[in-house]
Amino acid sequence: MSGGIALLGLRRLPYRSQVQGTPLGDCWASPSVKEKNWRRRSFLACDAEMSSLDPEAGELLSLGWVGIECGAVRLSSAEHHLLQPEGGVGQSATIHNLRDCEFERALSVREVAEHFLAAAAGRTLVFHNADLDLAFLNRASRQLYGVPLLLPYVDTMAAEHKRLRQRDRAIGPGDLRLQACRDRYGLPHYPAHNALVDALATAELLLAQYADR
């Protein structure tokens, strides 16, 4: 987890008055469950698709998430949204298969942020490769509210890296990709590069990692 609840509280202090009354402020105000038993914690597995892997050049194109409660994925909580890009999809369409014509009814970053923060309230976020997703999400948060998200999170990729190192396993190219990690727990193959499907895949991986411990 990113520093723990106590450290996050200290990091938020200078910004509390700035975000008061905003969706981010409301999210921060939601009580966080300080529970060590993962089966009693609330999580929100998230994934994003972008027009570029460079946070300075790329844009968020889609965001998907699904909740985890009492050690089980809650499919009824799943959401998937397209975001209106300022530029075109460009060459990234070859990766995620999103085309410019599909964004005619896409939501604004502000609208998606409101949905996302409402779902994230009181939950620990889950990412596979958190650094990448959070780089884009924090940039969006700064644009909307002037501050980064500062929400608790876990990273299934980092957890798998640690697990393999502890077992003296060599880590080769591609060994930490989402499906490669899932393969080690016998989880099924899902189509990649759809934000909601990848969020579900990440949620299942998290539960498999916890159960393995």
PDB file of C-alpha atoms in Angstrom:
ATOM      1  CA  MET A   1       0.000   0.000   0.000  1.00  0.00           C
ATOM      2  CA  SER A   2       1.158   3.523  -0.725  1.00  0.00           C
ATOM      3  CA  GLY A   3       2.458   4.573   2.675  1.00  0.00           C
ATOM      4  CA  GLY A   4      -0.592   3.593   4.708  1.00  0.00           C
ATOM      5  CA  ILE A   5      -3.606   5.528   5.899  1.00  0.00           C
ATOM      6  CA  ALA A   6      -1.740   7.554   8.529  1.00  0.00           C
ATOM      7  CA  LEU A   7       0.854   8.861   6.063  1.00  0.00           C
ATOM      8  CA  LEU A   8      -1.822   9.662   3.517  1.00  0.00           C
ATOM      9  CA  GLY A   9      -3.639  11.695   6.146  1.00  0.00           C
ATOM     10  CA  LEU A  10      -0.526  13.774   6.745  1.00  0.00           C
ATOM     11  CA  ARG A  11       0.025  14.289   3.016  1.00  0.00           C
ATOM     12  CA  ARG A  12      -3.568  15.440   2.591  1.00  0.00           C
ATOM     13  CA  LEU A  13      -3.491  18.006   5.398  1.00  0.00           C
ATOM     14  CA  PRO A  14      -2.201  20.995   3.348  1.00  0.00           C
ATOM     15  CA  TYR A  15      -4.884  20.422   0.705  1.00  0.00           C
ATOM     16  CA  ARG A  16      -8.010  19.712   2.752  1.00  0.00           C
ATOM     17  CA  SER A  17      -9.433  23.221   2.557  1.00  0.00           C
ATOM     18  CA  GLN A  18      -8.615  23.359  -1.163  1.00  0.00           C
ATOM     19  CA  VAL A  19     -10.638  20.247  -2.013  1.00  0.00           C
ATOM     20  CA  GLN A  20     -13.467  20.785   0.474  1.00  0.00           C
ATOM     21  CA  GLY A  21     -16.828  20.432  -1.253  1.00  0.00           C
ATOM     22  CA  THR A  22     -15.356  18.696  -4.311  1.00  0.00           C
ATOM     23  CA  PRO A  23     -15.796  15.015  -5.241  1.00  0.00           C
ATOM     24  CA  LEU A  24     -12.173  14.433  -4.197  1.00  0.00           C
ATOM     25  CA  GLY A  25     -12.784  16.093  -0.839  1.00  0.00           C
ATOM     26  CA  ASP A  26     -15.863  13.936  -0.321  1.00  0.00           C
ATOM     27  CA  CYS A  27     -13.817  10.845  -1.172  1.00  0.00           C
ATOM     28  CA  TRP A  28     -11.123  11.799   1.343  1.00  0.00           C
ATOM     29  CA  ALA A  29     -13.801  12.352   3.997  1.00  0.00           C
ATOM     30  CA  SER A  30     -15.104   8.799   3.667  1.00  0.00           C
ATOM     31  CA  PRO A  31     -13.838   6.644   6.536  1.00  0.00           C
ATOM     32  CA  SER A  32     -11.138   4.174   5.527  1.00  0.00           C
ATOM     33  CA  VAL A  33     -11.369   0.716   7.041  1.00  0.00           C
ATOM     34  CA  LYS A  34      -8.143  -0.016   8.948  1.00  0.00           C
ATOM     35  CA  GLU A  35      -8.443  -3.756   8.611  1.00  0.00           C
ATOM     36  CA  LYS A  36      -5.515  -6.152   8.154  1.00  0.00           C
ATOM     37  CA  ASN A  37      -7.697  -9.109   7.195  1.00  0.00           C
ATOM     38  CA  TRP A  38      -8.057  -8.748   3.433  1.00  0.00           C
ATOM     39  CA  ARG A  39     -11.344 -10.623   3.451  1.00  0.00           C
ATOM     40  CA  ARG A  40     -12.890  -7.776   5.440  1.00  0.00           C
ATOM     41  CA  ARG A  41     -11.481  -4.935   3.372  1.00  0.00           C
ATOM     42  CA  SER A  42     -13.079  -3.080   0.476  1.00  0.00           C
ATOM     43  CA  PHE A  43     -11.086  -2.717  -2.733  1.00  0.00           C
ATOM     44  CA  LEU A  44     -11.650  -1.130  -6.119  1.00  0.00           C
ATOM     45  CA  ALA A  45      -9.683  -2.749  -8.937  1.00  0.00           C
ATOM     46  CA  CYS A  46      -9.026  -0.219 -11.713  1.00  0.00           C
ATOM     47  CA  ASP A  47      -7.493  -0.063 -15.159  1.00  0.00           C
ATOM     48  CA  ALA A  48      -7.074   2.653 -17.760  1.00  0.00           C
ATOM     49  CA  GLU A  49      -6.357   2.755 -21.487  1.00  0.00           C
ATOM     50  CA  MET A  50      -4.355   5.674 -22.820  1.00  0.00           C
ATOM     51  CA  SER A  51      -3.389   7.161 -26.163  1.00  0.00           C
ATOM     52  CA  SER A  52       0.289   6.928 -25.169  1.00  0.00           C
ATOM     53  CA  LEU A  53       2.342   5.455 -22.339  1.00  0.00           C
ATOM     54  CA  ASP A  54       3.891   8.889 -21.819  1.00  0.00           C
ATOM     55  CA  PRO A  55       1.790  10.779 -19.243  1.00  0.00           C
ATOM     56  CA  GLU A  56       2.997  14.097 -20.638  1.00  0.00           C
ATOM     57  CA  ALA A  57       1.951  13.297 -24.198  1.00  0.00           C
ATOM     58  CA  GLY A  58      -0.902  10.817 -23.812  1.00  0.00           C
ATOM     59  CA  GLU A  59      -4.511  11.107 -22.681  1.00  0.00           C
ATOM     60  CA  LEU A  60      -6.863   8.877 -20.757  1.00  0.00           C
ATOM     61  CA  LEU A  61      -9.202   7.164 -23.207  1.00  0.00           C
ATOM     62  CA  SER A  62     -11.098   4.751 -20.989  1.00  0.00           C
ATOM     63  CA  LEU A  63     -11.361   3.811 -17.346  1.00  0.00           C
ATOM     64  CA  GLY A  64     -12.841   0.658 -15.873  1.00  0.00           C
ATOM     65  CA  TRP A  65     -13.266  -0.574 -12.314  1.00  0.00           C
ATOM     66  CA  VAL A  66     -14.907  -3.256 -10.220  1.00  0.00           C
ATOM     67  CA  GLY A  67     -15.344  -3.579  -6.456  1.00  0.00           C
ATOM     68  CA  ILE A  68     -14.126  -6.351  -4.168  1.00  0.00           C
ATOM     69  CA  GLU A  69     -16.029  -6.971  -0.939  1.00  0.00           C
ATOM     70  CA  CYS A  70     -15.607  -9.716   1.648  1.00  0.00           C
ATOM     71  CA  GLY A  71     -13.013 -11.476  -0.514  1.00  0.00           C
ATOM     72  CA  ALA A  72     -15.206 -11.631  -3.623  1.00  0.00           C
ATOM     73  CA  VAL A  73     -15.467  -9.624  -6.834  1.00  0.00           C
ATOM     74  CA  ARG A  74     -18.778  -7.739  -7.052  1.00  0.00           C
ATOM     75  CA  LEU A  75     -19.656  -7.690 -10.742  1.00  0.00           C
ATOM     76  CA  SER A  76     -22.699  -5.518 -10.056  1.00  0.00           C
ATOM     77  CA  SER A  77     -20.312  -2.684  -9.130  1.00  0.00           C
ATOM     78  CA  ALA A  78     -18.457  -2.759 -12.468  1.00  0.00           C
ATOM     79  CA  GLU A  79     -18.289   0.403 -14.557  1.00  0.00           C
ATOM     80  CA  HIS A  80     -16.571   1.264 -17.837  1.00  0.00           C
ATOM     81  CA  HIS A  81     -16.376   4.755 -19.309  1.00  0.00           C
ATOM     82  CA  LEU A  82     -14.878   6.335 -22.398  1.00  0.00           C
ATOM     83  CA  LEU A  83     -13.359   9.799 -21.920  1.00  0.00           C
ATOM     84  CA  GLN A  84     -13.420  12.582 -24.481  1.00  0.00           C
ATOM     85  CA  PRO A  85      -9.852  13.000 -25.789  1.00  0.00           C
ATOM     86  CA  GLU A  86      -8.617  16.393 -26.925  1.00  0.00           C
ATOM     87  CA  GLY A  87      -6.592  14.730 -29.663  1.00  0.00           C
ATOM     88  CA  GLY A  88      -7.335  11.642 -31.730  1.00  0.00           C
ATOM     89  CA  VAL A  89      -6.704   8.080 -30.711  1.00  0.00           C
ATOM     90  CA  GLY A  90      -3.859   7.823 -33.191  1.00  0.00           C
ATOM     91  CA  GLN A  91      -1.667   4.726 -33.370  1.00  0.00           C
ATOM     92  CA  SER A  92      -2.809   3.561 -29.933  1.00  0.00           C
ATOM     93  CA  ALA A  93      -5.924   2.139 -31.632  1.00  0.00           C
ATOM     94  CA  THR A  94      -3.812  -0.838 -32.702  1.00  0.00           C
ATOM     95  CA  ILE A  95      -3.399  -1.730 -29.011  1.00  0.00           C
ATOM     96  CA  HIS A  96      -6.815  -1.192 -27.444  1.00  0.00           C
ATOM     97  CA  ASN A  97      -8.997  -1.182 -30.621  1.00  0.00           C
ATOM     98  CA  LEU A  98     -10.740   2.046 -29.604  1.00  0.00           C
ATOM     99  CA  ARG A  99     -11.534   4.197 -32.645  1.00  0.00           C
ATOM    100  CA  ASP A 100     -12.247   7.904 -32.844  1.00  0.00           C
ATOM    101  CA  CYS A 101     -15.869   7.255 -33.885  1.00  0.00           C
ATOM    102  CA  GLU A 102     -16.550   5.484 -30.573  1.00  0.00           C
ATOM    103  CA  PHE A 103     -16.000   8.670 -28.556  1.00  0.00           C
ATOM    104  CA  GLU A 104     -19.026  10.575 -29.850  1.00  0.00           C
ATOM    105  CA  ARG A 105     -20.878   9.919 -26.570  1.00  0.00           C
ATOM    106  CA  ALA A 106     -17.814   9.782 -24.325  1.00  0.00           C
ATOM    107  CA  LEU A 107     -17.913  11.576 -20.976  1.00  0.00           C
ATOM    108  CA  SER A 108     -15.701  14.444 -19.908  1.00  0.00           C
ATOM    109  CA  VAL A 109     -12.795  13.832 -17.540  1.00  0.00           C
ATOM    110  CA  ARG A 110     -14.746  15.686 -14.838  1.00  0.00           C
ATOM    111  CA  GLU A 111     -17.801  13.431 -15.230  1.00  0.00           C
ATOM    112  CA  VAL A 112     -15.763  10.230 -15.125  1.00  0.00           C
ATOM    113  CA  ALA A 113     -13.784  11.517 -12.131  1.00  0.00           C
ATOM    114  CA  GLU A 114     -17.019  12.049 -10.207  1.00  0.00           C
ATOM    115  CA  HIS A 115     -18.149   8.465 -10.899  1.00  0.00           C
ATOM    116  CA  PHE A 116     -14.713   7.095 -10.050  1.00  0.00           C
ATOM    117  CA  LEU A 117     -14.275   8.993  -6.784  1.00  0.00           C
ATOM    118  CA  ALA A 118     -17.742   7.984  -5.613  1.00  0.00           C
ATOM    119  CA  ALA A 119     -16.828   4.332  -6.223  1.00  0.00           C
ATOM    120  CA  ALA A 120     -13.392   4.751  -4.585  1.00  0.00           C
ATOM    121  CA  ALA A 121     -14.695   6.261  -1.344  1.00  0.00           C
ATOM    122  CA  GLY A 122     -13.656   4.121   1.619  1.00  0.00           C
ATOM    123  CA  ARG A 123     -11.880   1.598  -0.607  1.00  0.00           C
ATOM    124  CA  THR A 124      -8.285   0.689  -1.377  1.00  0.00           C
ATOM    125  CA  LEU A 125      -7.509   1.012  -5.076  1.00  0.00           C
ATOM    126  CA  VAL A 126      -5.903  -1.917  -6.899  1.00  0.00           C
ATOM    127  CA  PHE A 127      -3.763  -1.595 -10.023  1.00  0.00           C
ATOM    128  CA  HIS A 128      -1.465  -3.788 -12.055  1.00  0.00           C
ATOM    129  CA  ASN A 129       1.433  -1.409 -12.683  1.00  0.00           C
ATOM    130  CA  ALA A 130       0.148   1.367 -10.459  1.00  0.00           C
ATOM    131  CA  ASP A 131       2.855   3.834 -11.509  1.00  0.00           C
ATOM    132  CA  LEU A 132       1.462   4.053 -15.041  1.00  0.00           C
ATOM    133  CA  ASP A 133      -2.234   4.347 -14.200  1.00  0.00           C
ATOM    134  CA  LEU A 134      -1.654   6.738 -11.319  1.00  0.00           C
ATOM    135  CA  ALA A 135       0.526   9.001 -13.450  1.00  0.00           C
ATOM    136  CA  PHE A 136      -2.513   9.678 -15.660  1.00  0.00           C
ATOM    137  CA  LEU A 137      -5.074   9.704 -12.859  1.00  0.00           C
ATOM    138  CA  ASN A 138      -2.985  12.066 -10.723  1.00  0.00           C
ATOM    139  CA  ARG A 139      -2.543  14.404 -13.675  1.00  0.00           C
ATOM    140  CA  ALA A 140      -6.301  14.468 -14.203  1.00  0.00           C
ATOM    141  CA  SER A 141      -6.846  15.090 -10.489  1.00  0.00           C
ATOM    142  CA  ARG A 142      -4.396  17.993 -10.516  1.00  0.00           C
ATOM    143  CA  GLN A 143      -6.164  19.498 -13.511  1.00  0.00           C
ATOM    144  CA  LEU A 144      -9.576  19.217 -11.839  1.00  0.00           C
ATOM    145  CA  TYR A 145      -8.805  19.813  -8.158  1.00  0.00           C
ATOM    146  CA  GLY A 146      -5.235  21.084  -8.026  1.00  0.00           C
ATOM    147  CA  VAL A 147      -3.894  18.091  -6.084  1.00  0.00           C
ATOM    148  CA  PRO A 148      -3.049  14.412  -6.721  1.00  0.00           C
ATOM    149  CA  LEU A 149      -5.503  11.699  -5.720  1.00  0.00           C
ATOM    150  CA  LEU A 150      -3.685  10.674  -2.522  1.00  0.00           C
ATOM    151  CA  LEU A 151      -5.778   7.520  -2.157  1.00  0.00           C
ATOM    152  CA  PRO A 152      -4.559   4.218  -0.676  1.00  0.00           C
ATOM    153  CA  TYR A 153      -3.652   1.573  -3.229  1.00  0.00           C
ATOM    154  CA  VAL A 154      -1.986  -1.785  -3.786  1.00  0.00           C
ATOM    155  CA  ASP A 155      -0.099  -2.906  -6.883  1.00  0.00           C
ATOM    156  CA  THR A 156      -0.458  -6.531  -7.969  1.00  0.00           C
ATOM    157  CA  MET A 157       2.572  -6.239 -10.252  1.00  0.00           C
ATOM    158  CA  ALA A 158       4.796  -5.022  -7.422  1.00  0.00           C
ATOM    159  CA  ALA A 159       3.419  -7.742  -5.155  1.00  0.00           C
ATOM    160  CA  GLU A 160       4.211 -10.407  -7.750  1.00  0.00           C
ATOM    161  CA  HIS A 161       7.719  -9.031  -8.240  1.00  0.00           C
ATOM    162  CA  LYS A 162       8.314  -9.284  -4.489  1.00  0.00           C
ATOM    163  CA  ARG A 163       6.891 -12.799  -4.352  1.00  0.00           C
ATOM    164  CA  LEU A 164       9.137 -14.058  -7.158  1.00  0.00           C
ATOM    165  CA  ARG A 165      12.221 -12.470  -5.587  1.00  0.00           C
ATOM    166  CA  GLN A 166      11.437 -14.075  -2.236  1.00  0.00           C
ATOM    167  CA  ARG A 167      11.276 -17.461  -3.962  1.00  0.00           C
ATOM    168  CA  ASP A 168      14.536 -16.836  -5.847  1.00  0.00           C
ATOM    169  CA  ARG A 169      12.741 -16.940  -9.178  1.00  0.00           C
ATOM    170  CA  ALA A 170      14.419 -15.296 -12.153  1.00  0.00           C
ATOM    171  CA  ILE A 171      12.249 -12.583 -13.692  1.00  0.00           C
ATOM    172  CA  GLY A 172      12.435 -12.432 -17.456  1.00  0.00           C
ATOM    173  CA  PRO A 173      10.896 -10.072 -20.025  1.00  0.00           C
ATOM    174  CA  GLY A 174       7.130 -10.213 -19.839  1.00  0.00           C
ATOM    175  CA  ASP A 175       7.029 -12.234 -16.612  1.00  0.00           C
ATOM    176  CA  LEU A 176       5.236  -9.424 -14.783  1.00  0.00           C
ATOM    177  CA  ARG A 177       2.606  -8.759 -17.423  1.00  0.00           C
ATOM    178  CA  LEU A 178      -0.927  -9.170 -16.144  1.00  0.00           C
ATOM    179  CA  GLN A 179      -1.720 -12.440 -17.908  1.00  0.00           C
ATOM    180  CA  ALA A 180       1.726 -13.898 -17.157  1.00  0.00           C
ATOM    181  CA  CYS A 181       1.085 -13.250 -13.462  1.00  0.00           C
ATOM    182  CA  ARG A 182      -2.396 -14.786 -13.729  1.00  0.00           C
ATOM    183  CA  ASP A 183      -0.950 -17.874 -15.411  1.00  0.00           C
ATOM    184  CA  ARG A 184       1.108 -18.664 -12.304  1.00  0.00           C
ATOM    185  CA  TYR A 185      -2.119 -18.947 -10.283  1.00  0.00           C
ATOM    186  CA  GLY A 186      -4.026 -20.947 -12.890  1.00  0.00           C
ATOM    187  CA  LEU A 187      -6.365 -18.070 -13.728  1.00  0.00           C
ATOM    188  CA  PRO A 188      -8.069 -18.082 -17.157  1.00  0.00           C
ATOM    189  CA  HIS A 189      -7.015 -16.038 -20.165  1.00  0.00           C
ATOM    190  CA  TYR A 190      -8.969 -12.862 -20.866  1.00  0.00           C
ATOM    191  CA  PRO A 191      -8.695 -10.521 -23.871  1.00  0.00           C
ATOM    192  CA  ALA A 192      -6.227  -7.753 -22.992  1.00  0.00           C
ATOM    193  CA  HIS A 193      -6.411  -3.968 -23.355  1.00  0.00           C
ATOM    194  CA  ASN A 194     -10.025  -3.417 -22.391  1.00  0.00           C
ATOM    195  CA  ALA A 195     -10.100  -1.322 -19.234  1.00  0.00           C
ATOM    196  CA  LEU A 196     -12.972  -3.162 -17.568  1.00  0.00           C
ATOM    197  CA  VAL A 197     -11.744  -6.643 -18.496  1.00  0.00           C
ATOM    198  CA  ASP A 198      -8.263  -5.766 -17.230  1.00  0.00           C
ATOM    199  CA  ALA A 199      -9.746  -4.369 -14.013  1.00  0.00           C
ATOM    200  CA  LEU A 200     -11.594  -7.662 -13.482  1.00  0.00           C
ATOM    201  CA  ALA A 201      -8.423  -9.608 -14.283  1.00  0.00           C
ATOM    202  CA  THR A 202      -6.522  -7.503 -11.748  1.00  0.00           C
ATOM    203  CA  ALA A 203      -9.185  -8.077  -9.099  1.00  0.00           C
ATOM    204  CA  GLU A 204      -8.971 -11.839  -9.564  1.00  0.00           C
ATOM    205  CA  LEU A 205      -5.178 -11.707  -9.436  1.00  0.00           C
ATOM    206  CA  LEU A 206      -5.265  -9.765  -6.161  1.00  0.00           C
ATOM    207  CA  LEU A 207      -7.517 -12.375  -4.548  1.00  0.00           C
ATOM    208  CA  ALA A 208      -5.282 -15.196  -5.831  1.00  0.00           C
ATOM    209  CA  GLN A 209      -2.194 -13.469  -4.414  1.00  0.00           C
ATOM    210  CA  TYR A 210      -3.802 -12.998  -1.004  1.00  0.00           C
ATOM    211  CA  ALA A 211      -5.043 -16.598  -0.940  1.00  0.00           C
ATOM    212  CA  ASP A 212      -1.540 -17.825  -1.858  1.00  0.00           C
ATOM    213  CA  ARG A 213      -0.066 -16.102   1.195  1.00  0.00           C
TER     214      ARG A 213
END
